[in-house]
Coordinates of C-alpha atoms in Angstrom, one line a residue:
Chain A
D1 CA 67.5 119.0 62.8
A2 CA 66.9 117.8 59.7
G3 CA 68.5 114.3 59.4
V4 CA 71.1 112.9 56.7
I5 CA 70.3 114.6 53.4
Q6 CA 70.7 112.1 50.5
S7 CA 70.8 112.7 46.7
P8 CA 69.3 112.7 44.7
R9 CA 66.5 109.5 45.9
H10 CA 66.1 107.9 42.0
E11 CA 68.4 107.8 39.7
V12 CA 68.6 106.1 36.4
T13 CA 71.3 105.6 34.6
E14 CA 73.1 103.3 31.4
M15 CA 75.6 101.2 32.1
G16 CA 78.9 102.5 31.1
Q17 CA 77.4 106.1 33.1
E18 CA 79.4 107.7 35.6
V19 CA 76.9 108.4 38.4
T20 CA 77.7 110.4 41.9
L21 CA 75.6 109.9 44.9
R22 CA 75.7 112.5 47.2
C23 CA 75.4 113.0 51.2
K24 CA 75.2 115.5 53.5
P25 CA 75.0 114.3 57.1
I26 CA 73.7 115.9 60.6
S27 CA 76.1 118.6 61.6
G28 CA 78.7 118.3 64.2
H29 CA 78.3 114.3 63.7
D30 CA 82.2 113.4 63.3
Y31 CA 81.7 109.7 61.5
L32 CA 80.0 109.2 58.1
F33 CA 78.9 105.6 56.5
W34 CA 78.2 104.8 53.1
Y35 CA 75.8 101.6 52.5
R36 CA 75.0 99.5 50.1
Q37 CA 71.1 97.1 50.9
T38 CA 69.8 94.6 48.3
M39 CA 68.0 92.1 48.3
M40 CA 70.6 89.4 47.1
R41 CA 73.2 90.5 50.2
G42 CA 71.4 92.6 52.9
L43 CA 72.9 95.5 54.4
E44 CA 76.9 96.2 53.2
L45 CA 79.2 98.7 54.9
L46 CA 81.3 100.0 51.9
I47 CA 83.3 102.5 53.5
Y48 CA 83.0 105.0 56.3
F49 CA 84.9 108.0 58.0
N50 CA 85.9 109.4 60.1
N51 CA 87.1 113.7 60.5
N52 CA 86.6 113.6 56.8
V53 CA 89.6 110.8 56.5
P54 CA 87.9 107.0 55.1
I55 CA 89.3 104.8 57.9
D56 CA 87.9 101.4 56.6
D57 CA 87.2 101.3 53.0
S58 CA 87.4 96.8 52.7
G59 CA 83.8 97.6 52.1
M60 CA 83.9 99.3 48.4
P61 CA 83.6 96.0 45.8
E62 CA 85.3 96.9 43.3
D63 CA 87.7 100.0 41.6
R64 CA 85.0 101.4 40.4
F65 CA 83.8 102.3 42.6
S66 CA 85.1 105.6 45.3
A67 CA 83.9 107.7 47.7
K68 CA 86.0 111.6 49.4
M69 CA 84.9 113.8 52.2
P70 CA 86.7 117.4 51.1
N71 CA 84.2 118.7 53.8
A72 CA 82.6 117.9 57.2
S73 CA 78.7 118.4 56.0
F74 CA 79.4 116.9 52.2
S75 CA 80.3 113.3 51.2
T76 CA 80.1 111.4 47.6
L77 CA 79.7 108.1 46.6
K78 CA 81.1 107.5 42.7
I79 CA 80.3 104.3 40.2
Q80 CA 82.6 104.7 36.9
P81 CA 81.6 103.1 35.3
S82 CA 78.3 102.0 36.4
E83 CA 77.1 98.0 35.8
P84 CA 73.4 96.4 36.2
R85 CA 75.0 94.7 39.2
D86 CA 75.1 97.8 41.0
S87 CA 71.3 99.1 40.7
A88 CA 70.4 98.9 44.5
V89 CA 69.6 101.9 47.7
Y90 CA 73.0 103.4 49.1
F91 CA 72.8 104.8 52.1
C92 CA 74.9 107.3 54.1
A93 CA 73.9 107.3 57.7
S94 CA 76.1 109.5 60.3
R95 CA 76.9 109.6 64.0
T96 CA 78.2 111.0 66.1
T97 CA 81.1 110.1 69.0
G98 CA 81.0 111.3 73.0
Q99 CA 79.9 108.0 74.1
N100 CA 80.0 104.4 72.3
N101 CA 78.1 103.6 69.9
S102 CA 75.7 106.7 69.6
P103 CA 73.3 105.8 67.6
L104 CA 73.7 106.2 63.2
H105 CA 71.3 108.4 61.9
F106 CA 70.7 107.1 58.5
G107 CA 69.6 109.0 55.1
N108 CA 66.4 108.4 53.4
G109 CA 69.2 106.5 50.6
T110 CA 69.2 107.0 46.8
R111 CA 67.4 103.9 44.8
L112 CA 70.0 103.3 41.5
T113 CA 68.8 101.5 38.7
V114 CA 71.7 100.6 36.0
T115 CA 70.3 99.3 32.7
Chain B
A1 CA 84.2 88.9 63.9
Q2 CA 80.6 89.2 64.6
S3 CA 77.6 88.6 62.8
V4 CA 73.8 87.8 63.9
T5 CA 71.4 85.8 62.0
Q6 CA 67.6 86.0 61.7
L7 CA 65.5 84.2 61.4
G8 CA 62.4 84.5 59.0
S9 CA 62.8 86.3 56.5
H10 CA 58.7 87.4 56.8
V11 CA 56.6 87.4 60.2
S12 CA 52.6 87.8 59.8
V13 CA 50.7 88.4 62.6
S14 CA 47.4 89.8 63.8
E15 CA 46.5 93.3 64.9
G16 CA 46.0 92.9 69.4
A17 CA 48.5 89.7 69.2
L18 CA 53.0 89.4 70.6
V19 CA 55.2 90.4 68.0
L20 CA 58.4 87.9 68.0
L21 CA 61.3 88.9 66.1
R22 CA 64.3 86.9 66.3
C23 CA 68.0 87.8 66.1
N24 CA 71.3 85.4 67.2
Y25 CA 74.2 87.1 67.7
S26 CA 77.9 85.6 67.1
S27 CA 80.3 87.7 68.9
S28 CA 84.3 86.8 69.8
V29 CA 83.7 90.2 72.3
P30 CA 81.3 91.5 74.5
P31 CA 78.7 91.9 72.1
Y32 CA 76.7 95.8 71.3
L33 CA 73.2 95.0 69.9
F34 CA 70.5 96.9 68.1
W35 CA 67.6 97.0 66.2
Y36 CA 66.5 98.9 63.3
V37 CA 63.3 99.5 61.9
Q38 CA 63.5 100.5 58.2
Y39 CA 59.3 102.1 56.6
P40 CA 59.3 101.9 52.8
N41 CA 61.1 104.2 51.3
Q42 CA 63.1 105.8 54.0
G43 CA 66.7 104.6 55.7
L44 CA 66.8 103.0 58.7
Q45 CA 66.2 103.7 62.4
L46 CA 67.1 103.1 65.8
L47 CA 64.5 101.1 67.3
L48 CA 66.9 99.4 71.0
K49 CA 69.9 98.8 71.9
Y50 CA 71.6 96.9 74.2
T51 CA 75.3 98.1 75.3
S52 CA 76.3 96.3 78.5
A53 CA 73.5 97.6 80.7
A54 CA 70.3 96.0 82.1
T55 CA 69.5 92.8 79.8
L56 CA 66.0 93.5 78.8
V57 CA 66.5 96.8 76.6
K58 CA 63.1 99.1 75.9
G59 CA 62.4 101.8 72.9
I60 CA 60.5 103.5 70.6
N61 CA 57.2 102.1 70.3
G62 CA 56.0 99.6 73.0
F63 CA 58.9 97.3 71.7
E64 CA 61.3 95.9 73.9
A65 CA 64.3 92.9 73.5
E66 CA 66.4 90.8 76.2
F67 CA 69.5 89.8 75.8
K68 CA 70.5 86.1 77.1
K69 CA 73.7 85.3 76.8
S70 CA 73.4 81.8 77.0
E71 CA 72.0 81.4 74.0
T72 CA 73.2 84.0 72.3
S73 CA 70.3 85.4 71.6
F74 CA 68.7 89.6 71.4
H75 CA 64.3 88.8 70.5
L76 CA 62.4 91.6 69.5
T77 CA 58.7 91.5 71.0
K78 CA 56.4 93.5 71.5
P79 CA 52.7 92.9 73.4
S80 CA 50.1 93.5 70.8
A81 CA 50.8 95.2 67.6
H82 CA 49.4 97.8 65.7
M83 CA 49.1 98.3 61.7
S84 CA 51.6 101.0 62.3
D85 CA 54.0 98.4 63.3
A86 CA 54.1 97.1 59.2
A87 CA 57.5 97.5 58.3
E88 CA 60.9 95.9 58.2
Y89 CA 63.1 95.2 61.2
F90 CA 67.0 94.8 61.2
C91 CA 69.3 93.2 63.5
A92 CA 72.9 94.4 64.5
V93 CA 75.7 93.7 66.5
S94 CA 79.4 95.2 67.3
G95 CA 82.2 94.8 69.3
L96 CA 84.3 96.6 71.7
K97 CA 87.2 96.7 69.1
G98 CA 85.9 98.0 66.2
F99 CA 82.6 99.2 66.8
Q100 CA 81.9 101.4 64.3
K101 CA 81.3 98.5 62.5
L102 CA 77.5 97.7 61.9
V103 CA 77.1 94.4 61.0
F104 CA 73.4 93.9 60.4
G105 CA 71.0 91.1 59.3
T106 CA 68.7 90.4 56.1
G107 CA 66.2 92.0 58.1
T108 CA 62.9 90.4 58.9
R109 CA 59.5 92.1 57.3
L110 CA 56.6 92.7 59.6
L111 CA 53.2 91.9 58.5
V112 CA 50.0 93.0 60.3
S113 CA 46.8 92.5 59.4
P114 CA 43.4 93.7 60.9

């Protein structure tokens, strides 16, 4: 089991550019989550999917952020246009149902720096 | 709504000393509680979880936590710290309804000195 795979590990971009973060969940997991981690705000849930369908995107900060899950093995988080305040570590996590509160499995994150 | 408060952004202990990381929760429904650990440049890993069974929960790497409803607490302990325990620790809560929404605390960085 390769775990949750995120790419890239680091992304440096200029303000105004489009940024796309990618995630491959663990095979067989039917929930996928996107989190953002900053010093100021800690870990924030941005959006989560169940069986590829977005369930709750109330944590998405604004319209510049969008997330898709075209199939069970791939998801993207896009920021367009990016701003310096978007600099953070973005984590993808997945889990499986079958019993309540099965643990989240996190990827190693993408560190985004917007200059 | 659920929330957790972690007291102390940093905790320093000597190797071999007791580790105590504090977490208090607020929940309008019976909570499920979790402790996660994050090593540098890595994602979070589950240490242990409480899901309304035994109030004393044992996790990996010798950690344990006790659920105390009267104190709304779920403190994490380890009898003897190792250098390898140095990391950031997060307490998290979810409720029975909407349990997918795991709400994390702000984290406590554990520093272990020789």
